[in-house]
């Protein structure tokens, strides 16, 4: 058993190293053909070929995507310049200058496809071989590591979590460093992303400072340093490495996918088999995401063999990921139908009300209209009604893809969430702030959609959308949301950022049958429940005073109830006491009438 | 008024919190163990790496300041009750108007040869845990002496680090002074299936010195010598009142207190493990060293200190524990050697890790207690049935509302009913299944009995 596990771990590490190395194996050589595949616009293509030939770049070989990218950027700039010049001298008959000139926003796509098409070498030559050698081997290693765990005696297995450099978490100082550096880095990158406009990054920075000031000074949290530091000598260095790797992965994936074409080439055959087309970075991401949820889902099953709630729930997230998030959209693409993740609900799915999406759906016949209506019904009927009956868990820990990843890949890190009151204050401002941002942004979008205007109160709706997509959709949800698993726990996005979670949470807090019941006076204040609450809820605080837990943030993962050594907690629904469910403090064992008292 | 509380465990801290709620008195809590209140019950999880010390603190550190509860880390050597003054080992002097003694317990040592060697220790305080941690490095084997709950926890602790453990239990089955034979047998099996070296009917005779003042082996009453690097003494605890002996405070095994938790000295109260009740309620022991009673006593003491006369009423007995992976809960009167009038229905799952036992009165038929292994029951529902003397058959038909296992768990309550039918020739049906609504309906109905 131990041998199998060690082998598995070894194979996984080898696979991960190889996977990383595949990015450097291919060479890059620009050809007329690769340019043709990358650039659809005939004027742009012609100009690029001309410029490339003139500068002697055609056929020239580069050893890394970075050198290639730098050279390619020069070409793009030269071509753009030259097209601008030519446009001044007169456009070809019947061609608008928008079609003729090369806008800077096209650079990203051109670069990505050109890089992918220019790769030559072992990976692009044998994509399937490398797919199995890296991703396949990682799965094998993972499975070998995980499966023997089914042989253990069923029960909570948290031994040595806080002795493990991967899962022990960071000292407060290190955590603050990662958080601060990531935020500053992302905002600076945002300036570049917004074409050197400082406005929205500056606004965001001001909002962040404002919230910090509110929490620290107005809510008096400045001196209440959370006691959440790891062991004083060393900290979770493996976790830091893992976090850095994940952060790097997301940055490459979202903003400079031309540097991960090796990985994308590897999954091309899979993509072709599924949807008939080549893989984009999103296909790579979707595939990896699904595989990770499946493998780590099996790990969840081994860990909670004895707990049917966890088993059913884990199967549910695996199912929704495989079917709804991955296969159905791919099949729809293959059938040339509008593709949509039917369980992705606005405002998490923030592009749902964007003009291009609405137009796409309206123009794709009955299925498109169905999808439009479906999406709207989810927001205004399904969310409040199902949440009334079961709490927000029906979505957050049973259906949602972000939740699915958090509950599988993220499970080893759930203890790293910050349980301090200070963190709770931050949480409420930030998550409701994001919800407000999403609502305003969508409102502007719809206003411009129906009115045909470009701006709302002199703010350009398009720019606001772009910034939302960058700072919330990518930076927060992805880079911080997943990259921070080993640094701040597995639900950073769900807890602090997700606008849908905020909406579900409001329903759960004010109008739902759901709560976590406390079993009389059985709590021994041990703290397992709070420690393993991924949402950072101090469950013990309620349990030890005999109060049921009703919190907007609770995603109903059920782990508090699973880890409680005294059988104190149970996730339950009842309509009998929806109003008082937050108030009742039931265990007052000084049981004389008249001295009843509440905290 | 200055209220001084000696001991920052669950009893002392609950008292402090309630005194703060009830009054504006100055409050000082003294302890020599840790600066802040932590959960003693979670000591094992620190060792096992499930939690860190920080995580065992039920309140954040700023809580005390905010609630104007002064914390003092000092060891009190002597109390002058006439001068109402406490004297610390570093020369501290503290004057009180009212004093609450909540000094907890200390591990029992029965005069075994070698019991004070290095590498021999009980498990009670944070320092004990650090000591255990210290001796764990490179440890080849640990021997645990005493088959109670803490012994079991210690065995699980070493086991979690793959340190071989020999577990010496004086009785012929684990904890069979408390657990009925079937449950005790289940615990035995579970200890063994975890690979822990359980030695029943075995007592410690001597701990062997390695020549340098450190334990290197134990010798049992059967003459066997077991090499080990650590010896855990977990043969129970006694009230921690050594430093109070020889004062005017009346003590027995613990500090003697009446139902208002007052001692013989005016303005001096006692709560928690250190108390010996002069007149415990019928069926209850004078010293009950558990978390829950400490909490209730702390709350009661707060009322009395603040001038509301409230007698200590621990209600119906309940407790819980965990034997490695098997959870245990008990409600009501459940005895290992039951008296004549106790009858029980005992159902056990084929996997041998779950069981349900209901005890009821032979003549009257009312339910007396519940004993659960690997199954969770609702405290309040069981308590209400017991308090209202519900008939066993009424209980069985409604048994589902007591079930507190997570959703989707299989419900075994109907199997208990079936078993009862088999044994009694009756034909009862389980009418209520698991669910909060049914439980709430029952709990809110004043006339349910
Ligand atoms: C490992 C372990 C596991 C347990 N698990 C459970 C369980 O699962 N369920 C359960 O019900 N019970 C359990 N118990 C028992 C429970 O923890 C105790 O009953 C409870 O903690 C007693 O609380 P207390 O407030 O009376 O005393 P304590 O918690 O012992 O607090 C007394 C404090 O006073 C300090 N003190 C004493 N004298 C002095 C002095 N002269 N000067 C300064 N400070 C002093 C002590 O250092 C100590 O910090 C467990 C106990 C242990 C050790
Ligand atoms: S895990 Fe259970 S016993 Fe421990 S603090 Fe939470 S509710 Fe209480």
JSON list of N, CA and C in Angstrom, two decimals, chain A residues 158-162 224 227-229 306 308 393 421 519 521-526 532 540 561 565-567 570 572 580 586 589 591 595 599, chain B residues 17 21 39 41 45 48-52 54-55 57 60 62 160 292 295 303 313 320 325 329 331 376-380 405 407-409 444:
[
{"chain": "A", "resi": 158, "resn": "UNK", "atom": "N", "xyz": [-7.33, 13.33, 9.02]},
{"chain": "A", "resi": 158, "resn": "UNK", "atom": "CA", "xyz": [-6.66, 14.63, 8.93]},
{"chain": "A", "resi": 158, "resn": "UNK", "atom": "C", "xyz": [-5.27, 14.60, 9.57]},
{"chain": "A", "resi": 159, "resn": "UNK", "atom": "N", "xyz": [-4.78, 13.41, 9.81]},
{"chain": "A", "resi": 159, "resn": "UNK", "atom": "CA", "xyz": [-3.50, 13.30, 10.50]},
{"chain": "A", "resi": 159, "resn": "UNK", "atom": "C", "xyz": [-2.41, 14.04, 9.74]},
{"chain": "A", "resi": 160, "resn": "UNK", "atom": "N", "xyz": [-1.64, 14.81, 10.47]},
{"chain": "A", "resi": 160, "resn": "UNK", "atom": "CA", "xyz": [-0.42, 15.46, 9.98]},
{"chain": "A", "resi": 160, "resn": "UNK", "atom": "C", "xyz": [-0.66, 16.60, 9.01]},
{"chain": "A", "resi": 161, "resn": "UNK", "atom": "N", "xyz": [-1.90, 17.03, 8.85]},
{"chain": "A", "resi": 161, "resn": "UNK", "atom": "CA", "xyz": [-2.14, 18.14, 7.92]},
{"chain": "A", "resi": 161, "resn": "UNK", "atom": "C", "xyz": [-1.31, 19.35, 8.28]},
{"chain": "A", "resi": 162, "resn": "UNK", "atom": "N", "xyz": [-1.25, 19.64, 9.56]},
{"chain": "A", "resi": 162, "resn": "UNK", "atom": "CA", "xyz": [-0.50, 20.83, 9.97]},
{"chain": "A", "resi": 162, "resn": "UNK", "atom": "C", "xyz": [0.99, 20.56, 10.14]},
{"chain": "A", "resi": 224, "resn": "UNK", "atom": "N", "xyz": [-6.74, 43.92, 16.03]},
{"chain": "A", "resi": 224, "resn": "UNK", "atom": "CA", "xyz": [-7.14, 42.53, 16.25]},
{"chain": "A", "resi": 224, "resn": "UNK", "atom": "C", "xyz": [-6.49, 41.61, 15.23]},
{"chain": "A", "resi": 227, "resn": "UNK", "atom": "N", "xyz": [-4.95, 35.39, 14.80]},
{"chain": "A", "resi": 227, "resn": "UNK", "atom": "CA", "xyz": [-3.91, 34.49, 15.31]},
{"chain": "A", "resi": 227, "resn": "UNK", "atom": "C", "xyz": [-3.64, 33.36, 14.34]},
{"chain": "A", "resi": 228, "resn": "UNK", "atom": "N", "xyz": [-3.78, 33.63, 13.08]},
{"chain": "A", "resi": 228, "resn": "UNK", "atom": "CA", "xyz": [-3.67, 32.53, 12.14]},
{"chain": "A", "resi": 228, "resn": "UNK", "atom": "C", "xyz": [-2.27, 32.44, 11.57]},
{"chain": "A", "resi": 229, "resn": "UNK", "atom": "N", "xyz": [-1.32, 32.08, 12.36]},
{"chain": "A", "resi": 229, "resn": "UNK", "atom": "CA", "xyz": [-0.01, 31.89, 11.78]},
{"chain": "A", "resi": 229, "resn": "UNK", "atom": "C", "xyz": [0.37, 30.43, 11.91]},
{"chain": "A", "resi": 306, "resn": "UNK", "atom": "N", "xyz": [-17.18, 6.89, 4.70]},
{"chain": "A", "resi": 306, "resn": "UNK", "atom": "CA", "xyz": [-18.19, 6.64, 5.71]},
{"chain": "A", "resi": 306, "resn": "UNK", "atom": "C", "xyz": [-19.31, 7.66, 5.68]},
{"chain": "A", "resi": 308, "resn": "UNK", "atom": "N", "xyz": [-22.18, 9.43, 3.57]},
{"chain": "A", "resi": 308, "resn": "UNK", "atom": "CA", "xyz": [-22.92, 9.41, 2.31]},
{"chain": "A", "resi": 308, "resn": "UNK", "atom": "C", "xyz": [-23.23, 10.80, 1.79]},
{"chain": "A", "resi": 393, "resn": "UNK", "atom": "N", "xyz": [-26.30, 25.72, -0.73]},
{"chain": "A", "resi": 393, "resn": "UNK", "atom": "CA", "xyz": [-25.47, 24.55, -1.04]},
{"chain": "A", "resi": 393, "resn": "UNK", "atom": "C", "xyz": [-25.90, 23.87, -2.34]},
{"chain": "A", "resi": 421, "resn": "UNK", "atom": "N", "xyz": [-12.70, 37.46, 12.94]},
{"chain": "A", "resi": 421, "resn": "UNK", "atom": "CA", "xyz": [-13.79, 38.41, 12.73]},
{"chain": "A", "resi": 421, "resn": "UNK", "atom": "C", "xyz": [-13.37, 39.43, 11.68]},
{"chain": "A", "resi": 519, "resn": "UNK", "atom": "N", "xyz": [-26.38, 20.22, 18.13]},
{"chain": "A", "resi": 519, "resn": "UNK", "atom": "CA", "xyz": [-27.01, 19.14, 18.90]},
{"chain": "A", "resi": 519, "resn": "UNK", "atom": "C", "xyz": [-26.93, 19.42, 20.40]},
{"chain": "A", "resi": 521, "resn": "UNK", "atom": "N", "xyz": [-26.29, 20.30, 23.98]},
{"chain": "A", "resi": 521, "resn": "UNK", "atom": "CA", "xyz": [-25.12, 20.80, 24.69]},
{"chain": "A", "resi": 521, "resn": "UNK", "atom": "C", "xyz": [-23.87, 19.97, 24.45]},
{"chain": "A", "resi": 522, "resn": "UNK", "atom": "N", "xyz": [-23.84, 19.18, 23.37]},
{"chain": "A", "resi": 522, "resn": "UNK", "atom": "CA", "xyz": [-22.75, 18.22, 23.20]},
{"chain": "A", "resi": 522, "resn": "UNK", "atom": "C", "xyz": [-21.42, 18.82, 22.77]},
{"chain": "A", "resi": 523, "resn": "UNK", "atom": "N", "xyz": [-21.38, 20.09, 22.44]},
{"chain": "A", "resi": 523, "resn": "UNK", "atom": "CA", "xyz": [-20.13, 20.66, 21.90]},
{"chain": "A", "resi": 523, "resn": "UNK", "atom": "C", "xyz": [-19.06, 20.76, 22.98]},
{"chain": "A", "resi": 524, "resn": "UNK", "atom": "N", "xyz": [-17.84, 20.34, 22.63]},
{"chain": "A", "resi": 524, "resn": "UNK", "atom": "CA", "xyz": [-16.73, 20.46, 23.56]},
{"chain": "A", "resi": 524, "resn": "UNK", "atom": "C", "xyz": [-15.76, 21.56, 23.12]},
{"chain": "A", "resi": 525, "resn": "UNK", "atom": "N", "xyz": [-16.22, 22.45, 22.25]},
{"chain": "A", "resi": 525, "resn": "UNK", "atom": "CA", "xyz": [-15.42, 23.60, 21.82]},
{"chain": "A", "resi": 525, "resn": "UNK", "atom": "C", "xyz": [-14.05, 23.21, 21.25]},
{"chain": "A", "resi": 526, "resn": "UNK", "atom": "N", "xyz": [-13.98, 22.03, 20.65]},
{"chain": "A", "resi": 526, "resn": "UNK", "atom": "CA", "xyz": [-12.66, 21.58, 20.22]},
{"chain": "A", "resi": 526, "resn": "UNK", "atom": "C", "xyz": [-12.13, 22.38, 19.05]},
{"chain": "A", "resi": 532, "resn": "UNK", "atom": "N", "xyz": [-11.96, 23.34, 9.85]},
{"chain": "A", "resi": 532, "resn": "UNK", "atom": "CA", "xyz": [-12.16, 22.76, 8.52]},
{"chain": "A", "resi": 532, "resn": "UNK", "atom": "C", "xyz": [-13.28, 23.44, 7.75]},
{"chain": "A", "resi": 540, "resn": "UNK", "atom": "N", "xyz": [-17.68, 26.90, 15.62]},
{"chain": "A", "resi": 540, "resn": "UNK", "atom": "CA", "xyz": [-17.64, 26.62, 17.05]},
{"chain": "A", "resi": 540, "resn": "UNK", "atom": "C", "xyz": [-18.32, 27.72, 17.87]},
{"chain": "A", "resi": 561, "resn": "UNK", "atom": "N", "xyz": [-19.90, 19.07, 9.97]},
{"chain": "A", "resi": 561, "resn": "UNK", "atom": "CA", "xyz": [-20.64, 17.96, 10.59]},
{"chain": "A", "resi": 561, "resn": "UNK", "atom": "C", "xyz": [-19.84, 16.67, 10.50]},
{"chain": "A", "resi": 565, "resn": "UNK", "atom": "N", "xyz": [-16.08, 15.62, 16.27]},
{"chain": "A", "resi": 565, "resn": "UNK", "atom": "CA", "xyz": [-15.89, 14.33, 16.94]},
{"chain": "A", "resi": 565, "resn": "UNK", "atom": "C", "xyz": [-17.01, 13.99, 17.91]},
{"chain": "A", "resi": 566, "resn": "UNK", "atom": "N", "xyz": [-17.93, 14.91, 18.13]},
{"chain": "A", "resi": 566, "resn": "UNK", "atom": "CA", "xyz": [-18.98, 14.67, 19.12]},
{"chain": "A", "resi": 566, "resn": "UNK", "atom": "C", "xyz": [-20.37, 14.65, 18.50]},
{"chain": "A", "resi": 567, "resn": "UNK", "atom": "N", "xyz": [-20.44, 14.64, 17.19]},
{"chain": "A", "resi": 567, "resn": "UNK", "atom": "CA", "xyz": [-21.75, 14.54, 16.55]},
{"chain": "A", "resi": 567, "resn": "UNK", "atom": "C", "xyz": [-22.65, 15.71, 16.83]},
{"chain": "A", "resi": 570, "resn": "UNK", "atom": "N", "xyz": [-25.52, 19.23, 12.25]},
{"chain": "A", "resi": 570, "resn": "UNK", "atom": "CA", "xyz": [-26.26, 18.57, 11.17]},
{"chain": "A", "resi": 570, "resn": "UNK", "atom": "C", "xyz": [-26.84, 19.63, 10.24]},
{"chain": "A", "resi": 572, "resn": "UNK", "atom": "N", "xyz": [-29.60, 20.92, 8.03]},
{"chain": "A", "resi": 572, "resn": "UNK", "atom": "CA", "xyz": [-31.01, 20.56, 8.00]},
{"chain": "A", "resi": 572, "resn": "UNK", "atom": "C", "xyz": [-31.85, 21.65, 7.38]},
{"chain": "A", "resi": 580, "resn": "UNK", "atom": "N", "xyz": [-37.23, 32.42, 13.10]},
{"chain": "A", "resi": 580, "resn": "UNK", "atom": "CA", "xyz": [-36.44, 32.45, 14.34]},
{"chain": "A", "resi": 580, "resn": "UNK", "atom": "C", "xyz": [-35.17, 31.62, 14.24]},
{"chain": "A", "resi": 586, "resn": "UNK", "atom": "N", "xyz": [-30.57, 27.43, 22.20]},
{"chain": "A", "resi": 586, "resn": "UNK", "atom": "CA", "xyz": [-31.41, 26.44, 22.84]},
{"chain": "A", "resi": 586, "resn": "UNK", "atom": "C", "xyz": [-30.85, 25.87, 24.13]},
{"chain": "A", "resi": 589, "resn": "UNK", "atom": "N", "xyz": [-28.39, 25.30, 30.15]},
{"chain": "A", "resi": 589, "resn": "UNK", "atom": "CA", "xyz": [-28.55, 24.22, 31.09]},
{"chain": "A", "resi": 589, "resn": "UNK", "atom": "C", "xyz": [-28.74, 24.68, 32.51]},
{"chain": "A", "resi": 591, "resn": "UNK", "atom": "N", "xyz": [-31.23, 25.60, 34.12]},
{"chain": "A", "resi": 591, "resn": "UNK", "atom": "CA", "xyz": [-32.53, 25.51, 33.50]},
{"chain": "A", "resi": 591, "resn": "UNK", "atom": "C", "xyz": [-33.66, 26.07, 34.35]},
{"chain": "A", "resi": 595, "resn": "UNK", "atom": "N", "xyz": [-34.10, 32.99, 34.38]},
{"chain": "A", "resi": 595, "resn": "UNK", "atom": "CA", "xyz": [-32.71, 33.41, 34.23]},
{"chain": "A", "resi": 595, "resn": "UNK", "atom": "C", "xyz": [-32.22, 33.10, 32.83]},
{"chain": "A", "resi": 599, "resn": "UNK", "atom": "N", "xyz": [-26.37, 35.39, 24.78]},
{"chain": "A", "resi": 599, "resn": "UNK", "atom": "CA", "xyz": [-25.09, 36.09, 24.57]},
{"chain": "A", "resi": 599, "resn": "UNK", "atom": "C", "xyz": [-25.35, 37.40, 23.86]},
{"chain": "B", "resi": 17, "resn": "UNK", "atom": "N", "xyz": [-17.45, 34.96, 31.53]},
{"chain": "B", "resi": 17, "resn": "UNK", "atom": "CA", "xyz": [-18.31, 35.49, 30.47]},
{"chain": "B", "resi": 17, "resn": "UNK", "atom": "C", "xyz": [-19.69, 35.83, 31.01]},
{"chain": "B", "resi": 21, "resn": "UNK", "atom": "N", "xyz": [-21.74, 39.39, 31.50]},
{"chain": "B", "resi": 21, "resn": "UNK", "atom": "CA", "xyz": [-23.07, 39.65, 30.95]},
{"chain": "B", "resi": 21, "resn": "UNK", "atom": "C", "xyz": [-24.01, 40.17, 32.03]},
{"chain": "B", "resi": 39, "resn": "UNK", "atom": "N", "xyz": [-9.12, 24.87, 24.41]},
{"chain": "B", "resi": 39, "resn": "UNK", "atom": "CA", "xyz": [-9.97, 23.72, 24.64]},
{"chain": "B", "resi": 39, "resn": "UNK", "atom": "C", "xyz": [-9.11, 22.49, 24.94]},
{"chain": "B", "resi": 41, "resn": "UNK", "atom": "N", "xyz": [-9.99, 19.63, 25.54]},
{"chain": "B", "resi": 41, "resn": "UNK", "atom": "CA", "xyz": [-10.48, 18.45, 24.83]},
{"chain": "B", "resi": 41, "resn": "UNK", "atom": "C", "xyz": [-9.85, 18.31, 23.45]},
{"chain": "B", "resi": 45, "resn": "UNK", "atom": "N", "xyz": [-5.75, 16.82, 19.10]},
{"chain": "B", "resi": 45, "resn": "UNK", "atom": "CA", "xyz": [-5.74, 17.21, 17.68]},
{"chain": "B", "resi": 45, "resn": "UNK", "atom": "C", "xyz": [-4.52, 18.06, 17.34]},
{"chain": "B", "resi": 48, "resn": "UNK", "atom": "N", "xyz": [-1.89, 15.44, 16.72]},
{"chain": "B", "resi": 48, "resn": "UNK", "atom": "CA", "xyz": [-2.14, 14.68, 15.50]},
{"chain": "B", "resi": 48, "resn": "UNK", "atom": "C", "xyz": [-2.04, 15.53, 14.24]},
{"chain": "B", "resi": 49, "resn": "UNK", "atom": "N", "xyz": [-1.83, 16.82, 14.43]},
{"chain": "B", "resi": 49, "resn": "UNK", "atom": "CA", "xyz": [-1.68, 17.69, 13.26]},
{"chain": "B", "resi": 49, "resn": "UNK", "atom": "C", "xyz": [-3.00, 18.05, 12.61]},
{"chain": "B", "resi": 50, "resn": "UNK", "atom": "N", "xyz": [-4.13, 17.88, 13.33]},
{"chain": "B", "resi": 50, "resn": "UNK", "atom": "CA", "xyz": [-5.41, 18.31, 12.77]},
{"chain": "B", "resi": 50, "resn": "UNK", "atom": "C", "xyz": [-5.62, 19.79, 12.99]},
{"chain": "B", "resi": 51, "resn": "UNK", "atom": "N", "xyz": [-5.00, 20.29, 14.06]},
{"chain": "B", "resi": 51, "resn": "UNK", "atom": "CA", "xyz": [-5.18, 21.69, 14.42]},
{"chain": "B", "resi": 51, "resn": "UNK", "atom": "C", "xyz": [-3.89, 22.20, 15.03]},
{"chain": "B", "resi": 52, "resn": "UNK", "atom": "N", "xyz": [-3.81, 23.53, 15.14]},
{"chain": "B", "resi": 52, "resn": "UNK", "atom": "CA", "xyz": [-2.69, 24.11, 15.87]},
{"chain": "B", "resi": 52, "resn": "UNK", "atom": "C", "xyz": [-3.22, 24.64, 17.19]},
{"chain": "B", "resi": 54, "resn": "UNK", "atom": "N", "xyz": [-3.42, 27.55, 18.22]},
{"chain": "B", "resi": 54, "resn": "UNK", "atom": "CA", "xyz": [-4.29, 28.71, 17.96]},
{"chain": "B", "resi": 54, "resn": "UNK", "atom": "C", "xyz": [-5.73, 28.29, 17.69]},
{"chain": "B", "resi": 55, "resn": "UNK", "atom": "N", "xyz": [-5.86, 27.18, 16.97]},
{"chain": "B", "resi": 55, "resn": "UNK", "atom": "CA", "xyz": [-7.20, 26.75, 16.56]},
{"chain": "B", "resi": 55, "resn": "UNK", "atom": "C", "xyz": [-8.01, 26.20, 17.72]},
{"chain": "B", "resi": 57, "resn": "UNK", "atom": "N", "xyz": [-8.26, 27.68, 20.55]},
{"chain": "B", "resi": 57, "resn": "UNK", "atom": "CA", "xyz": [-8.76, 28.78, 21.39]},
{"chain": "B", "resi": 57, "resn": "UNK", "atom": "C", "xyz": [-10.16, 29.17, 20.93]},
{"chain": "B", "resi": 60, "resn": "UNK", "atom": "N", "xyz": [-11.04, 34.65, 20.03]},
{"chain": "B", "resi": 60, "resn": "UNK", "atom": "CA", "xyz": [-9.84, 35.35, 19.56]},
{"chain": "B", "resi": 60, "resn": "UNK", "atom": "C", "xyz": [-9.24, 36.14, 20.71]},
{"chain": "B", "resi": 62, "resn": "UNK", "atom": "N", "xyz": [-8.40, 39.13, 21.22]},
{"chain": "B", "resi": 62, "resn": "UNK", "atom": "CA", "xyz": [-8.89, 40.47, 21.59]},
{"chain": "B", "resi": 62, "resn": "UNK", "atom": "C", "xyz": [-10.18, 40.40, 22.40]},
{"chain": "B", "resi": 160, "resn": "UNK", "atom": "N", "xyz": [-1.51, 7.86, 15.27]},
{"chain": "B", "resi": 160, "resn": "UNK", "atom": "CA", "xyz": [-1.56, 8.76, 14.11]},
{"chain": "B", "resi": 160, "resn": "UNK", "atom": "C", "xyz": [-0.18, 9.06, 13.57]},
{"chain": "B", "resi": 292, "resn": "UNK", "atom": "N", "xyz": [-18.83, 19.34, 30.06]},
{"chain": "B", "resi": 292, "resn": "UNK", "atom": "CA", "xyz": [-20.20, 19.89, 30.10]},
{"chain": "B", "resi": 292, "resn": "UNK", "atom": "C", "xyz": [-20.58, 20.37, 31.50]},
{"chain": "B", "resi": 295, "resn": "UNK", "atom": "N", "xyz": [-18.96, 23.56, 32.28]},
{"chain": "B", "resi": 295, "resn": "UNK", "atom": "CA", "xyz": [-19.60, 24.70, 31.63]},
{"chain": "B", "resi": 295, "resn": "UNK", "atom": "C", "xyz": [-20.85, 25.12, 32.40]},
{"chain": "B", "resi": 303, "resn": "UNK", "atom": "N", "xyz": [-24.08, 33.26, 38.17]},
{"chain": "B", "resi": 303, "resn": "UNK", "atom": "CA", "xyz": [-25.34, 33.78, 38.73]},
{"chain": "B", "resi": 303, "resn": "UNK", "atom": "C", "xyz": [-25.21, 34.02, 40.23]},
{"chain": "B", "resi": 313, "resn": "UNK", "atom": "N", "xyz": [-27.89, 22.74, 38.54]},
{"chain": "B", "resi": 313, "resn": "UNK", "atom": "CA", "xyz": [-28.75, 21.67, 38.06]},
{"chain": "B", "resi": 313, "resn": "UNK", "atom": "C", "xyz": [-28.22, 21.16, 36.73]},
{"chain": "B", "resi": 320, "resn": "UNK", "atom": "N", "xyz": [-20.20, 12.37, 25.60]},
{"chain": "B", "resi": 320, "resn": "UNK", "atom": "CA", "xyz": [-19.85, 11.84, 24.29]},
{"chain": "B", "resi": 320, "resn": "UNK", "atom": "C", "xyz": [-18.34, 11.70, 24.23]},
{"chain": "B", "resi": 325, "resn": "UNK", "atom": "N", "xyz": [-12.19, 5.89, 15.42]},
{"chain": "B", "resi": 325, "resn": "UNK", "atom": "CA", "xyz": [-13.14, 6.30, 14.40]},
{"chain": "B", "resi": 325, "resn": "UNK", "atom": "C", "xyz": [-14.59, 6.04, 14.78]},
{"chain": "B", "resi": 329, "resn": "UNK", "atom": "N", "xyz": [-22.06, 8.41, 21.99]},
{"chain": "B", "resi": 329, "resn": "UNK", "atom": "CA", "xyz": [-22.90, 9.39, 22.69]},
{"chain": "B", "resi": 329, "resn": "UNK", "atom": "C", "xyz": [-23.74, 8.65, 23.72]},
{"chain": "B", "resi": 331, "resn": "UNK", "atom": "N", "xyz": [-27.02, 9.35, 26.63]},
{"chain": "B", "resi": 331, "resn": "UNK", "atom": "CA", "xyz": [-28.01, 10.23, 27.25]},
{"chain": "B", "resi": 331, "resn": "UNK", "atom": "C", "xyz": [-28.71, 9.45, 28.34]},
{"chain": "B", "resi": 376, "resn": "UNK", "atom": "N", "xyz": [-25.52, 9.05, 15.55]},
{"chain": "B", "resi": 376, "resn": "UNK", "atom": "CA", "xyz": [-25.75, 10.28, 16.31]},
{"chain": "B", "resi": 376, "resn": "UNK", "atom": "C", "xyz": [-27.23, 10.43, 16.63]},
{"chain": "B", "resi": 377, "resn": "UNK", "atom": "N", "xyz": [-27.51, 10.79, 17.88]},
{"chain": "B", "resi": 377, "resn": "UNK", "atom": "CA", "xyz": [-28.89, 11.07, 18.26]},
{"chain": "B", "resi": 377, "resn": "UNK", "atom": "C", "xyz": [-29.01, 12.50, 18.76]},
{"chain": "B", "resi": 378, "resn": "UNK", "atom": "N", "xyz": [-30.23, 13.02, 18.67]},
{"chain": "B", "resi": 378, "resn": "UNK", "atom": "CA", "xyz": [-30.49, 14.39, 19.10]},
{"chain": "B", "resi": 378, "resn": "UNK", "atom": "C", "xyz": [-30.56, 14.48, 20.61]},
{"chain": "B", "resi": 379, "resn": "UNK", "atom": "N", "xyz": [-29.75, 15.35, 21.13]},
{"chain": "B", "resi": 379, "resn": "UNK", "atom": "CA", "xyz": [-29.70, 15.55, 22.57]},
{"chain": "B", "resi": 379, "resn": "UNK", "atom": "C", "xyz": [-31.08, 15.92, 23.13]},
{"chain": "B", "resi": 380, "resn": "UNK", "atom": "N", "xyz": [-31.66, 16.95, 22.57]},
{"chain": "B", "resi": 380, "resn": "UNK", "atom": "CA", "xyz": [-32.89, 17.49, 23.18]},
{"chain": "B", "resi": 380, "resn": "UNK", "atom": "C", "xyz": [-34.05, 16.52, 23.11]},
{"chain": "B", "resi": 405, "resn": "UNK", "atom": "N", "xyz": [-27.92, 11.70, 12.39]},
{"chain": "B", "resi": 405, "resn": "UNK", "atom": "CA", "xyz": [-26.89, 11.44, 11.39]},
{"chain": "B", "resi": 405, "resn": "UNK", "atom": "C", "xyz": [-27.09, 12.37, 10.19]},
{"chain": "B", "resi": 407, "resn": "UNK", "atom": "N", "xyz": [-27.56, 13.87, 6.39]},
{"chain": "B", "resi": 407, "resn": "UNK", "atom": "CA", "xyz": [-28.49, 13.49, 5.33]},
{"chain": "B", "resi": 407, "resn": "UNK", "atom": "C", "xyz": [-27.89, 12.35, 4.50]},
{"chain": "B", "resi": 408, "resn": "UNK", "atom": "N", "xyz": [-28.74, 11.55, 3.96]},
{"chain": "B", "resi": 408, "resn": "UNK", "atom": "CA", "xyz": [-28.39, 10.40, 3.10]},
{"chain": "B", "resi": 408, "resn": "UNK", "atom": "C", "xyz": [-27.84, 9.22, 3.88]},
{"chain": "B", "resi": 409, "resn": "UNK", "atom": "N", "xyz": [-27.53, 9.40, 5.15]},
{"chain": "B", "resi": 409, "resn": "UNK", "atom": "CA", "xyz": [-27.06, 8.24, 5.92]},
{"chain": "B", "resi": 409, "resn": "UNK", "atom": "C", "xyz": [-28.22, 7.27, 6.03]},
{"chain": "B", "resi": 444, "resn": "UNK", "atom": "N", "xyz": [-41.49, 21.31, 20.52]},
{"chain": "B", "resi": 444, "resn": "UNK", "atom": "CA", "xyz": [-42.31, 22.49, 20.81]},
{"chain": "B", "resi": 444, "resn": "UNK", "atom": "C", "xyz": [-43.64, 22.14, 21.43]}
]
